[in-house]
JSON list of C-alpha atoms in Angstrom, two decimals:
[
{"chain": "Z", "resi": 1, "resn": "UNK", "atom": "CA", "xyz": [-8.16, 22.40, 18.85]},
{"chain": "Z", "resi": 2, "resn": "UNK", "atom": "CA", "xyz": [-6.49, 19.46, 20.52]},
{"chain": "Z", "resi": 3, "resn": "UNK", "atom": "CA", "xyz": [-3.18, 19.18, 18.76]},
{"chain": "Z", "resi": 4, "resn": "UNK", "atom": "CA", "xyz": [-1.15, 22.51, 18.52]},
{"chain": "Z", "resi": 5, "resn": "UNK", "atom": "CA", "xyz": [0.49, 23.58, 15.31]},
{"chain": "Z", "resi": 6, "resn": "UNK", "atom": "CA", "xyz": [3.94, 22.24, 14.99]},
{"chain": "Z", "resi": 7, "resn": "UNK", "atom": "CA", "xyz": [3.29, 20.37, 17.72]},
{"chain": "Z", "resi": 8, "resn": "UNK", "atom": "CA", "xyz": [5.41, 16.44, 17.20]},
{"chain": "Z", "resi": 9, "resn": "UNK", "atom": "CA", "xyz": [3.38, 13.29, 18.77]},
{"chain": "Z", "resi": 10, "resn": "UNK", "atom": "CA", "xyz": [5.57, 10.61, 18.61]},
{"chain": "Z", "resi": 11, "resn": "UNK", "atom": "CA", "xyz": [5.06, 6.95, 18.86]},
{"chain": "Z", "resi": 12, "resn": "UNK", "atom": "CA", "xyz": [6.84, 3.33, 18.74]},
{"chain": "Z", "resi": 13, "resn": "UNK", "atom": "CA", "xyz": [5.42, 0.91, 17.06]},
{"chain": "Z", "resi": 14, "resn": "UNK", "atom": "CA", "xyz": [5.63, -2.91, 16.47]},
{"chain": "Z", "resi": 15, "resn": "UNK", "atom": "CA", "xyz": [5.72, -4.11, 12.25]},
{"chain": "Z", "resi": 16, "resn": "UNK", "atom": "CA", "xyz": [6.13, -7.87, 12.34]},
{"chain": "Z", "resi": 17, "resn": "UNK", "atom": "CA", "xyz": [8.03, -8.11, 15.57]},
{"chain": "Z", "resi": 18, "resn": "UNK", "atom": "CA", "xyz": [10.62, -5.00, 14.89]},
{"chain": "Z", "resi": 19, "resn": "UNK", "atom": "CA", "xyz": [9.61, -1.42, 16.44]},
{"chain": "Z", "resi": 20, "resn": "UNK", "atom": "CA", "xyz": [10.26, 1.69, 14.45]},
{"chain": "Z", "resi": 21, "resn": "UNK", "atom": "CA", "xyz": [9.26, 5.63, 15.55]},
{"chain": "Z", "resi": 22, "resn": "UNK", "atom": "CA", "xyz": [6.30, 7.29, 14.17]},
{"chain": "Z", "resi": 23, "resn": "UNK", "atom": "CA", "xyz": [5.97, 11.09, 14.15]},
{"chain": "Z", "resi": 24, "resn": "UNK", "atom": "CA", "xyz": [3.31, 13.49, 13.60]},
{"chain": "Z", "resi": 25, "resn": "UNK", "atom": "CA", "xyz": [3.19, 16.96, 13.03]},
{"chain": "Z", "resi": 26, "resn": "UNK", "atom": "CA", "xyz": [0.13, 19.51, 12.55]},
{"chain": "Z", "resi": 27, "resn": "UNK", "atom": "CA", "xyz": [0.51, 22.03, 10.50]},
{"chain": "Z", "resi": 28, "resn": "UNK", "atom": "CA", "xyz": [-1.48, 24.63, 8.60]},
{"chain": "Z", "resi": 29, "resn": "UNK", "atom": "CA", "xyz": [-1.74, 22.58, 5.55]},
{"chain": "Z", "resi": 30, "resn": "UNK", "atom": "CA", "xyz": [-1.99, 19.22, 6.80]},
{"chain": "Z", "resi": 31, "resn": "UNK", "atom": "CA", "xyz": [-0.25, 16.64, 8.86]},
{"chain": "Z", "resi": 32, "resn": "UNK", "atom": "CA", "xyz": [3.53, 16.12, 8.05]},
{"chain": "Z", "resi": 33, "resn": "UNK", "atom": "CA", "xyz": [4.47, 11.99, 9.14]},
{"chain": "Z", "resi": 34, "resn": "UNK", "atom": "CA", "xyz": [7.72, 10.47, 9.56]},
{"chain": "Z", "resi": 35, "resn": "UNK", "atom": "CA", "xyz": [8.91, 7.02, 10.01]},
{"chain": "Z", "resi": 36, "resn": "UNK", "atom": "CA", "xyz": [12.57, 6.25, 11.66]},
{"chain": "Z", "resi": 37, "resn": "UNK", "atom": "CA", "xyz": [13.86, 3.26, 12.42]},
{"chain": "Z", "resi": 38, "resn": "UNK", "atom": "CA", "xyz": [14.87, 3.16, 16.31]},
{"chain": "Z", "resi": 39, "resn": "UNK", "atom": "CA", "xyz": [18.56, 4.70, 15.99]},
{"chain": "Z", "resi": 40, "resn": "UNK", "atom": "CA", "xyz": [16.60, 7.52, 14.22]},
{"chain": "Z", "resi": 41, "resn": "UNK", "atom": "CA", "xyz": [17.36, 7.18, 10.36]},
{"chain": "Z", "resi": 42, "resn": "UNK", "atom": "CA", "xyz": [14.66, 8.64, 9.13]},
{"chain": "Z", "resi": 43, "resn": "UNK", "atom": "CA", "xyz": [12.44, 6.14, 6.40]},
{"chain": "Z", "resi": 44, "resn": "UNK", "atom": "CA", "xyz": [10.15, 8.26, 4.66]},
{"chain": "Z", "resi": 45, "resn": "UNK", "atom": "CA", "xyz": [8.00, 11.10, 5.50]},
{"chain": "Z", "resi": 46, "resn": "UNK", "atom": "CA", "xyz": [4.83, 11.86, 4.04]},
{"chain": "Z", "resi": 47, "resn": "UNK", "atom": "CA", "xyz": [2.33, 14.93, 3.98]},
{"chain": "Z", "resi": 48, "resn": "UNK", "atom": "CA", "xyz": [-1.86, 14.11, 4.08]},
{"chain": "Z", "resi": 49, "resn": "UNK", "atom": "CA", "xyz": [-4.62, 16.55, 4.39]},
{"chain": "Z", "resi": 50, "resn": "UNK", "atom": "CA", "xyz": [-7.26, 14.36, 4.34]},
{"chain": "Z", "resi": 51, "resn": "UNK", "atom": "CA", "xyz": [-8.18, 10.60, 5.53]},
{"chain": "Z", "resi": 52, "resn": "UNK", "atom": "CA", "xyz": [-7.96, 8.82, 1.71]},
{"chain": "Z", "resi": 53, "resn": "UNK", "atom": "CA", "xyz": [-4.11, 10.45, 1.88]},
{"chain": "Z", "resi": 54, "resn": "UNK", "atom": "CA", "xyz": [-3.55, 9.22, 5.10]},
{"chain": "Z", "resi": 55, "resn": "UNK", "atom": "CA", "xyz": [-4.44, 5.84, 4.02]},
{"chain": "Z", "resi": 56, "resn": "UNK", "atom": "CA", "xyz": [-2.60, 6.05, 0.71]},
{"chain": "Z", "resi": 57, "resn": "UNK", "atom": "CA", "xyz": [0.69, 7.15, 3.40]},
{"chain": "Z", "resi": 58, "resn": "UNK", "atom": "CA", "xyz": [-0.18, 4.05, 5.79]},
{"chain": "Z", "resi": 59, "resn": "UNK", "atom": "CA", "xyz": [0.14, 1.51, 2.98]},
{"chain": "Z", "resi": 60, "resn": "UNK", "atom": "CA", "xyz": [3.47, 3.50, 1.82]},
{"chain": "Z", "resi": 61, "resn": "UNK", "atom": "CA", "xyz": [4.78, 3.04, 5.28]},
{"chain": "Z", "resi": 62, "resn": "UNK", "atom": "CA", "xyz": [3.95, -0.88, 5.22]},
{"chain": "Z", "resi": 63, "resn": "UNK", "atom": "CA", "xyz": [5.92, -0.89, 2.02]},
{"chain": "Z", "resi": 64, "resn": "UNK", "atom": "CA", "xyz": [8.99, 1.13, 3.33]},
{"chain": "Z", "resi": 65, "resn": "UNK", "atom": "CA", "xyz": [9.04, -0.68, 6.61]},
{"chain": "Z", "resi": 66, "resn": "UNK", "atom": "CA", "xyz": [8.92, -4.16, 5.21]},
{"chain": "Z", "resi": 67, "resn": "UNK", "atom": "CA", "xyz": [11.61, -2.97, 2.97]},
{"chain": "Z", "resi": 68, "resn": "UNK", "atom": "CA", "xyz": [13.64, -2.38, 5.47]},
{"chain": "Z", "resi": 69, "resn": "UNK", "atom": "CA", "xyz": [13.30, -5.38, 7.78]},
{"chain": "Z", "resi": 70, "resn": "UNK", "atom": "CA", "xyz": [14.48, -7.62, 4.51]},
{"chain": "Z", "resi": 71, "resn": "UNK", "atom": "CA", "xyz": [17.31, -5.28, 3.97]},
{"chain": "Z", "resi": 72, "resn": "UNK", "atom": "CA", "xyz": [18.62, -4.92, 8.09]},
{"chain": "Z", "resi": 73, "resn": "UNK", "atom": "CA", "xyz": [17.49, -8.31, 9.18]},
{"chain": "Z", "resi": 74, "resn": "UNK", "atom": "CA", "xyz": [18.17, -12.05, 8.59]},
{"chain": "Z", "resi": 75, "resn": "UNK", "atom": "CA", "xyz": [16.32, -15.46, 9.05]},
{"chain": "Z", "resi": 76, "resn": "UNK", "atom": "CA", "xyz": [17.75, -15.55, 12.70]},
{"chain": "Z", "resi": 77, "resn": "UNK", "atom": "CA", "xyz": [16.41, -12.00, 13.50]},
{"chain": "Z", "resi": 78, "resn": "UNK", "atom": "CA", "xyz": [13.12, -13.18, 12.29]},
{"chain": "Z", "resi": 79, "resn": "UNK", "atom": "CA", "xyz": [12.69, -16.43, 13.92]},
{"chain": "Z", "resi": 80, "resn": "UNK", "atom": "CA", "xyz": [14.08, -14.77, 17.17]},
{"chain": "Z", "resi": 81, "resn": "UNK", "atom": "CA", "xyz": [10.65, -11.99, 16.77]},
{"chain": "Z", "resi": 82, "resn": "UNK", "atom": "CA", "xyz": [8.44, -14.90, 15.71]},
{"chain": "Z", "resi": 83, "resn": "UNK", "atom": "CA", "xyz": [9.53, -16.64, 19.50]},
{"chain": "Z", "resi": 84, "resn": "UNK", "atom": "CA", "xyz": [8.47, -13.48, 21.37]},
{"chain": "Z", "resi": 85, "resn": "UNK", "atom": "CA", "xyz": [5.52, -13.47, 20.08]},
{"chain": "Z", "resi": 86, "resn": "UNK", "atom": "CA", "xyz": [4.40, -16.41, 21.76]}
]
């Protein structure tokens, strides 16, 4: 197999301008996920076995994340990510 068992990928990622840590971890019953936010408070974590789950976790993760960029962020810190986008 590719991935080793208890093996952690990790990952930044970019949700509407703000970056937040992914991590995944196989193990014998699945795939354990966790989101953090980048001083490493973990968000939520999630366990999927199969691909509907994983989808199911992806849309929890939207929720959670956009949750906490209205809760850590203001206008300012928004307009500032919409600039550098451009």
């Amino acid at each position: 197999m590719y991935y080793k068992f208890g093996e952690i990928k990790n990952k930044i990622i970019s949700f509407n301008g703000f970056e937040f840590k992914v991590s995944a971890m196989k193990k014998h019953d699945g795939i354990s996920i966790q989101v953090k936010d980048m001083n490493n408070i973990p968000l939520k974590s999630f366990h999927v076995v199969d691909l509907s789950e994983l989808y199911i976790a992806m849309d929890a993760m939207h929720d959670v994340v956009n949750e906490w960029i209205k809760g850590n962020t203001d206008d300012y810190d928004r307009l500032i990510n919409l600039v550098m986008r451009w």
